[in-house]
CSV table of C-alpha atoms in Angstrom, one decimal:
chain,number,residue,atom,x,y,z
J,209,MET,CA,0.0,0.0,0.0
J,210,PRO,CA,1.0,3.6,-0.6
J,211,PRO,CA,1.9,5.9,2.1
J,212,LYS,CA,-1.1,7.8,3.5
J,213,PRO,CA,-0.1,11.3,2.3
J,214,ASN,CA,-0.8,9.8,-1.4
J,215,GLU,CA,-4.3,9.6,-0.3
J,216,LYS,CA,-4.4,12.9,1.1
J,217,MET,CA,-3.2,14.4,-2.0
J,218,ARG,CA,-6.1,12.5,-4.1
J,219,GLU,CA,-8.6,13.7,-1.5
J,220,LEU,CA,-7.3,17.3,-2.0
J,221,ARG,CA,-7.9,17.2,-5.8
J,222,GLU,CA,-11.2,15.9,-5.5
J,223,ARG,CA,-12.1,18.4,-2.8
J,224,ALA,CA,-10.9,21.3,-5.2
J,225,ALA,CA,-12.8,19.8,-8.2
J,226,ALA,CA,-15.9,19.8,-6.1
J,227,MET,CA,-15.7,23.1,-4.7
J,228,MET,CA,-15.4,24.5,-8.3
J,229,ASN,CA,-17.9,22.4,-10.0
J,230,ARG,CA,-20.5,21.2,-7.4
J,231,PRO,CA,-23.0,23.2,-5.4
J,232,ALA,CA,-23.2,22.1,-1.8
J,233,VAL,CA,-25.9,19.3,-1.4
J,234,GLU,CA,-27.0,18.8,2.0
J,235,PRO,CA,-27.9,15.3,3.1
J,236,ALA,CA,-31.4,14.3,4.3
J,237,PRO,CA,-31.5,14.0,8.1
J,238,GLU,CA,-31.0,10.9,9.5
J,239,SER,CA,-34.8,10.5,10.5
J,240,GLN,CA,-35.8,10.7,6.9
J,241,ARG,CA,-33.2,8.4,5.8
J,242,GLU,CA,-34.5,5.6,8.3
J,243,ALA,CA,-38.2,6.4,7.3
J,244,ALA,CA,-37.7,5.4,3.7
J,245,PRO,CA,-34.3,3.6,3.2
J,246,ASP,CA,-35.3,2.0,-0.2
J,247,GLN,CA,-36.3,5.4,-1.9
J,248,PRO,CA,-33.6,7.5,-3.5
J,249,SER,CA,-33.7,11.1,-2.8
J,250,VAL,CA,-32.8,13.6,-5.4
J,251,ALA,CA,-31.1,16.7,-4.4
J,252,ALA,CA,-32.8,19.8,-5.8
J,253,ALA,CA,-33.5,17.7,-8.9
J,254,ASP,CA,-35.7,20.4,-10.3
J,255,THR,CA,-33.0,23.1,-10.2
J,256,PRO,CA,-30.2,23.4,-12.7
J,257,ALA,CA,-27.8,23.6,-10.0
J,258,ALA,CA,-28.3,20.1,-9.1
J,259,LYS,CA,-27.0,18.9,-12.5
J,260,LEU,CA,-23.6,17.7,-12.9
J,261,ASN,CA,-21.2,19.8,-14.8
J,262,ALA,CA,-17.4,18.6,-15.1
J,263,HIS,CA,-17.8,17.2,-11.8
J,264,PHE,CA,-15.5,14.5,-11.8
J,265,GLY,CA,-12.5,16.3,-13.5
J,266,ILE,CA,-12.1,13.4,-15.7
J,267,ALA,CA,-13.2,13.6,-19.6
J,268,ALA,CA,-14.3,10.1,-19.6
J,269,LEU,CA,-16.4,10.3,-16.5
J,270,ASP,CA,-17.8,13.8,-17.0
J,271,GLN,CA,-19.1,13.0,-20.4
J,272,VAL,CA,-21.3,10.0,-19.1
J,273,ALA,CA,-22.6,11.9,-15.9
J,274,GLN,CA,-23.2,15.1,-17.5
J,275,GLY,CA,-26.6,16.6,-16.7
J,276,ARG,CA,-27.2,13.9,-14.1
J,277,ALA,CA,-28.7,14.7,-10.7
J,278,VAL,CA,-26.9,13.6,-7.6
J,279,GLN,CA,-29.1,11.3,-5.7
J,280,ARG,CA,-28.8,9.6,-2.1
J,281,LEU,CA,-29.1,5.9,-2.4
J,282,PRO,CA,-29.3,3.3,0.4
J,283,LEU,CA,-25.9,1.1,0.1
J,284,ALA,CA,-27.8,-2.1,0.1
J,285,ALA,CA,-29.2,-1.2,-3.3
J,286,ILE,CA,-25.8,-1.0,-4.7
J,287,SER,CA,-23.4,-3.7,-5.4
J,288,PRO,CA,-20.0,-4.2,-7.3
J,289,GLU,CA,-20.4,-6.5,-10.4
J,290,GLN,CA,-19.1,-9.8,-9.2
J,291,ARG,CA,-19.0,-11.7,-12.4
J,292,PRO,CA,-15.4,-12.5,-13.4
J,293,GLU,CA,-15.6,-11.0,-16.7
J,294,ALA,CA,-17.0,-8.0,-15.4
J,295,ARG,CA,-15.5,-7.4,-12.1
J,296,GLN,CA,-13.4,-4.2,-11.7
J,297,ALA,CA,-10.0,-4.7,-12.7
J,298,ARG,CA,-8.3,-3.6,-9.2
J,299,LEU,CA,-7.5,-5.0,-6.1
J,300,LEU,CA,-10.5,-4.4,-3.8
J,301,PRO,CA,-11.9,-7.4,-2.0
J,302,PRO,CA,-15.3,-7.5,-0.8
J,303,PRO,CA,-16.2,-5.8,2.6
J,304,GLU,CA,-16.7,-9.3,4.0
J,305,ASP,CA,-13.3,-10.4,3.2
J,306,LEU,CA,-11.7,-7.3,4.7
J,307,LEU,CA,-12.8,-7.8,8.2
J,308,ILE,CA,-12.5,-11.1,10.2
J,309,GLN,CA,-15.0,-10.9,13.2
J,310,GLY,CA,-14.8,-7.3,13.1
J,311,LEU,CA,-11.3,-6.8,13.1
J,312,PRO,CA,-9.0,-5.8,9.9
J,313,ASN,CA,-7.7,-9.0,8.0
J,314,PRO,CA,-3.9,-9.0,8.4
J,315,ALA,CA,-3.5,-9.4,4.6
J,316,TYR,CA,-5.2,-6.2,4.1
J,317,ALA,CA,-4.4,-4.3,7.2
J,318,ASP,CA,-3.1,-1.1,5.4
J,319,LEU,CA,-5.9,-1.1,3.0
J,320,VAL,CA,-8.7,-1.4,5.7
J,321,ALA,CA,-6.8,1.4,7.6
J,322,SER,CA,-7.1,3.7,4.6
J,323,LEU,CA,-10.7,2.6,3.8
J,324,LEU,CA,-11.7,3.3,7.4
J,325,ASP,CA,-10.2,7.0,7.3
J,326,LEU,CA,-12.0,7.3,3.8
J,327,GLY,CA,-15.3,6.1,5.2
J,328,ARG,CA,-15.0,8.8,8.2
J,329,SER,CA,-14.3,11.5,5.8
J,330,ILE,CA,-17.5,10.5,3.5
J,331,GLN,CA,-19.6,10.4,6.6
J,332,ASP,CA,-18.4,14.0,7.6
J,333,ARG,CA,-19.1,15.1,3.9
J,334,GLN,CA,-19.0,13.3,0.5
J,335,ILE,CA,-16.8,15.2,-1.9
J,336,GLN,CA,-17.8,13.1,-4.9
J,337,PRO,CA,-20.7,11.0,-5.8
J,338,ILE,CA,-20.2,7.4,-6.8
J,339,MET,CA,-21.5,6.4,-10.4
J,340,VAL,CA,-23.9,3.5,-10.8
J,341,TYR,CA,-26.2,2.1,-13.4
J,342,PRO,CA,-29.5,0.0,-13.1
J,343,ASP,CA,-28.9,-3.6,-13.1
J,344,GLU,CA,-29.6,-6.9,-11.2
J,345,SER,CA,-27.0,-8.8,-9.1
J,346,ALA,CA,-27.1,-12.6,-8.8
J,347,VAL,CA,-24.8,-12.2,-5.7
J,348,ALA,CA,-26.9,-9.5,-3.9
J,349,PRO,CA,-30.6,-10.0,-5.0
J,350,ALA,CA,-31.6,-6.8,-3.1
J,351,ALA,CA,-29.3,-4.7,-5.3
J,352,ARG,CA,-30.8,-2.6,-8.0
J,353,TYR,CA,-27.6,-0.8,-9.2
J,354,HIS,CA,-24.1,-1.9,-10.2
J,355,ILE,CA,-21.1,0.2,-9.5
J,356,LEU,CA,-19.6,2.2,-12.5
J,357,VAL,CA,-17.2,4.4,-10.6
J,358,GLY,CA,-16.7,4.6,-6.9
J,359,HIS,CA,-16.1,1.1,-5.7
J,360,ARG,CA,-13.5,2.2,-3.2
J,361,ARG,CA,-15.9,4.7,-1.7
J,362,TRP,CA,-18.9,2.4,-1.5
J,363,THR,CA,-16.5,-0.1,0.2
J,364,ALA,CA,-15.3,2.5,2.8
J,365,ALA,CA,-19.0,3.5,3.4
J,366,ARG,CA,-19.9,-0.3,4.1
J,367,LEU,CA,-17.0,-0.7,6.3
J,368,ILE,CA,-18.1,2.2,8.9
J,369,GLY,CA,-21.7,1.1,8.6
J,370,MET,CA,-23.1,3.9,6.6
J,371,ALA,CA,-26.8,3.5,5.3
J,372,GLU,CA,-26.8,5.8,2.3
J,373,ILE,CA,-24.4,7.4,0.0
J,374,ASP,CA,-24.5,10.1,-2.9
J,375,ALA,CA,-24.8,8.5,-6.2
J,376,VAL,CA,-25.2,9.5,-9.9
J,377,VAL,CA,-27.6,7.0,-11.8
J,378,VAL,CA,-26.4,6.5,-15.5
J,379,ASP,CA,-27.3,4.5,-18.4
J,380,PRO,CA,-26.0,1.0,-18.4
J,381,PRO,CA,-22.8,1.1,-20.6
J,382,SER,CA,-21.4,-1.6,-22.9
J,383,ALA,CA,-18.8,-3.9,-21.7
J,384,ALA,CA,-16.1,-2.2,-23.5
J,385,ASP,CA,-17.2,1.5,-22.2
J,386,ARG,CA,-17.5,-0.1,-18.6
J,387,VAL,CA,-13.8,-1.2,-18.8
J,388,ARG,CA,-12.8,2.2,-20.5
J,389,ILE,CA,-14.4,4.5,-17.8
J,390,GLN,CA,-13.3,2.4,-14.8
J,391,TYR,CA,-9.8,2.5,-16.4
J,392,ALA,CA,-9.8,6.3,-16.8
J,393,GLU,CA,-10.8,6.6,-13.1
J,394,ASN,CA,-8.2,4.0,-12.0
J,395,GLU,CA,-5.3,5.9,-13.9
J,396,GLU,CA,-6.0,9.0,-11.6
J,397,ARG,CA,-5.0,6.9,-8.6
J,398,VAL,CA,-1.6,7.3,-7.4
J,399,ASP,CA,-1.5,3.7,-6.4
J,400,PHE,CA,-2.9,2.2,-9.6
J,401,SER,CA,-0.5,-0.8,-10.1
J,402,ASP,CA,0.8,-2.4,-13.2
J,403,MET,CA,-0.7,-5.7,-12.3
J,404,GLU,CA,-4.2,-4.1,-12.2
J,405,ARG,CA,-3.3,-2.5,-15.6
J,406,VAL,CA,-2.9,-5.9,-17.0
J,407,TRP,CA,-6.2,-7.2,-15.8
J,408,ALA,CA,-7.8,-4.2,-17.3
J,409,LEU,CA,-6.0,-5.1,-20.6
J,410,GLN,CA,-7.4,-8.6,-20.6
J,411,GLN,CA,-10.5,-7.2,-19.6
J,412,MET,CA,-10.9,-4.9,-22.6
J,413,LYS,CA,-9.7,-7.6,-25.0
J,414,GLN,CA,-12.5,-9.7,-23.9
J,415,ALA,CA,-15.0,-7.0,-23.9
J,416,LEU,CA,-14.1,-6.3,-27.5
J,417,GLY,CA,-14.9,-10.1,-28.5
J,418,ASP,CA,-11.1,-11.2,-28.2
J,419,ALA,CA,-10.2,-8.4,-30.6
J,420,PRO,CA,-6.4,-7.9,-31.7
J,421,TRP,CA,-4.2,-6.0,-29.2
J,422,ASP,CA,-3.9,-3.1,-31.3
J,423,ALA,CA,-7.5,-2.3,-30.8
J,424,VAL,CA,-7.2,-2.7,-27.0
J,425,GLU,CA,-4.1,-0.4,-27.3
J,426,GLU,CA,-6.1,2.3,-29.1
J,427,ARG,CA,-9.1,2.2,-26.5
J,428,PHE,CA,-6.3,2.7,-23.7
J,429,GLN,CA,-4.2,5.0,-25.8
J,430,MET,CA,-1.1,2.7,-25.0
J,431,SER,CA,1.8,1.9,-27.1
J,432,ARG,CA,2.4,-1.6,-28.2
J,433,GLY,CA,5.7,-1.6,-26.2
J,434,ARG,CA,4.2,-0.5,-23.2
J,435,ARG,CA,1.3,-3.3,-23.5
J,436,GLN,CA,3.8,-6.0,-24.3
J,437,GLU,CA,5.8,-5.1,-21.1
J,438,LEU,CA,2.8,-5.0,-19.1
J,439,LEU,CA,1.6,-8.4,-20.2
J,440,ARG,CA,4.7,-10.1,-19.0
J,441,LEU,CA,3.1,-9.8,-15.4
J,442,ALA,CA,0.5,-12.5,-16.7
J,443,THR,CA,3.4,-15.0,-16.5
J,444,PHE,CA,2.5,-15.2,-12.7
J,445,THR,CA,-0.3,-17.5,-11.5
J,446,ALA,CA,-3.5,-16.0,-10.4
J,447,ASP,CA,-2.6,-16.2,-6.6
J,448,GLN,CA,0.8,-14.6,-7.5
J,449,GLN,CA,-0.9,-11.9,-9.4
J,450,VAL,CA,-3.0,-10.8,-6.3
J,451,GLN,CA,0.3,-10.8,-4.3
J,452,VAL,CA,2.1,-8.6,-6.9
J,453,ALA,CA,-1.0,-6.2,-7.0
J,454,ARG,CA,-0.7,-6.0,-3.1
J,455,LEU,CA,2.9,-5.1,-3.3
J,456,ARG,CA,2.2,-2.4,-5.8
J,457,LEU,CA,5.5,-3.1,-7.7
J,458,ARG,CA,6.0,-1.7,-11.3
J,459,GLU,CA,6.6,-4.0,-14.1
J,460,THR,CA,10.3,-2.7,-14.4
J,461,GLN,CA,10.7,-3.5,-10.8
J,462,LEU,CA,9.8,-7.3,-11.1
J,463,ARG,CA,11.4,-7.8,-14.5
J,464,PRO,CA,14.2,-10.2,-13.2
J,465,LEU,CA,11.5,-12.2,-11.4
J,466,HIS,CA,9.1,-12.5,-14.4
J,467,ALA,CA,11.9,-13.1,-16.8
J,468,ALA,CA,13.3,-16.0,-14.7
J,469,ALA,CA,9.9,-17.4,-14.3
J,470,ARG,CA,9.3,-17.1,-18.2
J,471,ALA,CA,12.8,-18.7,-18.8
J,472,GLY,CA,12.1,-21.7,-16.7
J,473,GLU,CA,14.7,-20.6,-14.2
J,474,LEU,CA,12.3,-20.3,-11.3
J,475,GLN,CA,9.6,-22.7,-10.7
J,476,PRO,CA,6.1,-21.7,-9.2
J,477,ALA,CA,7.3,-22.7,-5.6
J,478,HIS,CA,10.3,-20.5,-6.1
J,479,VAL,CA,8.4,-17.5,-7.3
J,480,ASP,CA,6.0,-17.9,-4.3
J,481,THR,CA,9.1,-17.7,-2.1
J,482,VAL,CA,10.4,-14.7,-3.6
J,483,LEU,CA,7.3,-12.8,-3.4
J,484,ALA,CA,6.8,-13.8,0.3
J,485,GLN,CA,10.3,-12.4,1.0
J,486,LEU,CA,9.4,-9.2,-0.9
J,487,GLY,CA,6.3,-8.9,1.2
J,488,ARG,CA,8.4,-9.2,4.3
J,489,LEU,CA,10.9,-6.6,3.2
J,490,ILE,CA,8.4,-3.9,2.3
J,491,ALA,CA,6.0,-4.6,5.6
J,492,PRO,CA,6.2,-2.1,8.2
J,493,ALA,CA,7.7,-3.2,11.6
J,494,ASP,CA,5.3,-0.8,13.3
J,495,GLU,CA,2.7,1.9,12.7
J,496,ALA,CA,5.3,4.7,12.6
J,497,ALA,CA,7.3,2.8,10.1
J,498,ALA,CA,4.2,2.5,7.6
J,499,GLU,CA,4.4,6.4,7.1
J,500,THR,CA,8.2,6.3,6.2
J,501,ARG,CA,9.2,2.7,4.8
J,502,PRO,CA,10.9,2.9,1.4
J,503,GLN,CA,9.6,1.5,-1.8
J,504,LEU,CA,11.5,-1.7,-3.0
J,505,ASP,CA,14.0,-0.8,-5.4
J,506,GLY,CA,15.2,-2.8,-8.5
J,507,PRO,CA,18.6,-3.9,-7.1
J,508,THR,CA,17.1,-5.2,-4.1
J,509,ILE,CA,14.6,-7.3,-6.0
J,510,ALA,CA,17.5,-8.5,-8.6
J,511,ARG,CA,19.3,-9.6,-5.4
J,512,VAL,CA,16.6,-11.6,-4.1
J,513,VAL,CA,15.9,-13.2,-7.5
J,514,ALA,CA,19.5,-14.0,-7.9
J,515,ARG,CA,19.7,-15.9,-4.8
J,516,ALA,CA,16.4,-17.8,-5.5
J,517,LYS,CA,17.7,-18.9,-9.0
J,518,ARG,CA,21.1,-20.1,-7.2
J,519,THR,CA,18.7,-22.1,-4.8
J,520,ALA,CA,16.8,-23.4,-7.8
J,521,SER,CA,19.7,-24.6,-9.6
J,522,SER,CA,20.8,-26.7,-6.7
J,523,THR,CA,17.5,-28.4,-6.4
J,524,PRO,CA,16.9,-31.2,-9.0
J,525,PRO,CA,13.5,-30.8,-10.7
J,526,ALA,CA,10.7,-33.3,-10.1
J,527,PRO,CA,10.4,-36.0,-12.6
J,528,THR,CA,7.8,-35.8,-15.2
J,529,PRO,CA,5.0,-38.1,-14.6
J,530,ARG,CA,4.7,-41.1,-16.9
J,531,TRP,CA,1.2,-40.3,-17.9
J,532,VAL,CA,2.4,-37.1,-19.1
J,533,LEU,CA,5.0,-38.5,-21.3
J,534,SER,CA,2.6,-40.8,-22.7
J,535,LEU,CA,0.0,-37.9,-23.6
J,536,GLN,CA,3.0,-35.8,-25.1
J,537,GLU,CA,3.9,-38.9,-27.3
J,538,GLN,CA,0.3,-39.3,-28.5
J,539,LEU,CA,-0.3,-35.7,-29.1
J,540,GLY,CA,3.0,-35.4,-31.3
J,541,ARG,CA,1.8,-38.3,-33.4
J,542,VAL,CA,-1.6,-36.9,-34.1
J,543,ASP,CA,0.0,-33.4,-34.8
J,544,ALA,CA,2.5,-34.8,-37.4
J,545,GLN,CA,-0.4,-36.9,-39.0
J,546,VAL,CA,-2.6,-33.8,-39.2
J,547,ALA,CA,0.1,-31.8,-40.7
J,548,ARG,CA,0.8,-34.6,-43.3
J,549,THR,CA,-2.7,-35.0,-44.4
J,550,ARG,CA,-4.0,-31.3,-44.5
J,551,PRO,CA,-3.0,-31.0,-48.1
J,552,ARG,CA,-5.5,-33.6,-48.9
J,553,PHE,CA,-8.6,-32.1,-47.0
J,554,HIS,CA,-9.8,-30.5,-50.2
J,555,GLU,CA,-10.5,-34.0,-51.7
J,556,LEU,CA,-13.2,-34.8,-49.2
J,557,ARG,CA,-16.9,-34.5,-50.0
J,558,GLY,CA,-20.2,-35.1,-48.3
J,559,GLY,CA,-20.3,-37.1,-45.1
J,560,ALA,CA,-16.5,-38.0,-45.1
J,561,SER,CA,-15.8,-34.0,-44.7
J,562,ALA,CA,-18.7,-33.7,-42.2
J,563,GLN,CA,-17.7,-36.6,-40.0
J,564,LEU,CA,-14.0,-35.5,-40.0
J,565,ARG,CA,-15.1,-31.8,-39.1
J,566,ALA,CA,-17.0,-33.2,-36.3
J,567,HIS,CA,-14.0,-35.0,-35.0
J,568,LEU,CA,-11.8,-32.1,-35.2
J,569,GLU,CA,-14.2,-29.9,-33.6
J,570,ALA,CA,-14.8,-31.9,-30.8
J,571,THR,CA,-11.0,-32.7,-30.1
J,572,ALA,CA,-10.4,-28.8,-30.5
J,573,ARG,CA,-12.8,-28.2,-27.6
J,574,ARG,CA,-11.3,-30.8,-25.4
J,575,LEU,CA,-7.9,-29.2,-25.8
J,576,HIS,CA,-9.1,-25.8,-25.3
J,577,GLU,CA,-10.8,-27.1,-22.1
J,578,ALA,CA,-7.4,-28.9,-21.0
J,579,LEU,CA,-5.5,-25.7,-21.8
J,580,LYS,CA,-7.6,-23.8,-19.3
J,581,GLN,CA,-7.2,-26.4,-16.6
J,582,LEU,CA,-3.4,-26.4,-16.6
J,583,PRO,CA,-1.6,-24.0,-14.4
J,584,GLN,CA,-0.9,-20.7,-16.1
J,585,ASP,CA,2.7,-20.8,-14.7
J,586,GLU,CA,4.0,-23.5,-16.7
J,587,THR,CA,7.2,-22.9,-18.5
J,588,THR,CA,5.8,-24.1,-21.8
J,589,GLN,CA,3.1,-21.2,-21.7
J,590,ALA,CA,2.7,-18.8,-24.7
J,591,ASP,CA,5.1,-15.8,-24.6
J,592,PRO,CA,2.5,-12.7,-23.9
J,593,ASP,CA,5.1,-11.0,-26.4
J,594,GLN,CA,3.7,-13.1,-29.2
J,595,LEU,CA,0.1,-12.5,-28.2
């Protein structure tokens, strides 16, 4: 987690934007909120002053929110999108995972502390509304809206027990627009990590129907070189990616580690050990150290990786199971046979062509399912630079 002063800087920017672009909106008295918790209230909805005008200070957000009224919505009526393909590309677990029996989860201690501070600030005066759109949630049946912008503020409000929050209701976005808008908001965060950028890239590619990478680069205004650098972090397993996101390390800092993993010099267990050691190096010894602890630098990470490589080279690799060797041999024979017979496929007619097509399609589906089940950290995985 970044030092707390960074959060204060973002809060000051938000406060300045709010003072310039938003009229003061007095929240409804507590008695009124409790009397009608399910009904949204519009702050002076009939007056032009209640309409938003460049409120967020981010072009992509202002364009969507232009002319919309700020409403007071119950938190229970709002939910983050939980579907894997639509979940926001950032490290922000659900509130129930952040607290254990009412106490901060040690794995997210810094995050919980900053969220509690943010929640108390929102309770005192909410600087910016969140942005939501009408939708149903299978995870939260009571929810009538999904969060487009403001997931962190919603989580903070939940953690401190708020009942309502200021929100702007917008039209449901397309999948690609949702990813683009959330990426634009996250790019304004000082703690937006390279790992989270990778998740956003992958989401946009999926939202565009597995479009070529140049289409994704255009949506994010990102160069091909930058995209390739970021995708090298996809070398790590899903659990390792979460740890990388927690450490908030840049791709350049982790280059020795992911390069060793891609080259097969470090196995997944060795990568886990390195990430755990980096986590111990960056963790504060006490609360006072949390304010001044230095970020890990490249040379330090390179030394940790070098030690891990020396350890890995002295440890004999586990033998390959016999069934794997047998399967590889059979796949090799099938691959060679298909390569030999492909030039004659055009000779097939009628039923023979249909039967072969059906067999090939069924085999392709099974192979695709098998690929998805394989651990993503295998040294034989595809090089992200070739994607």
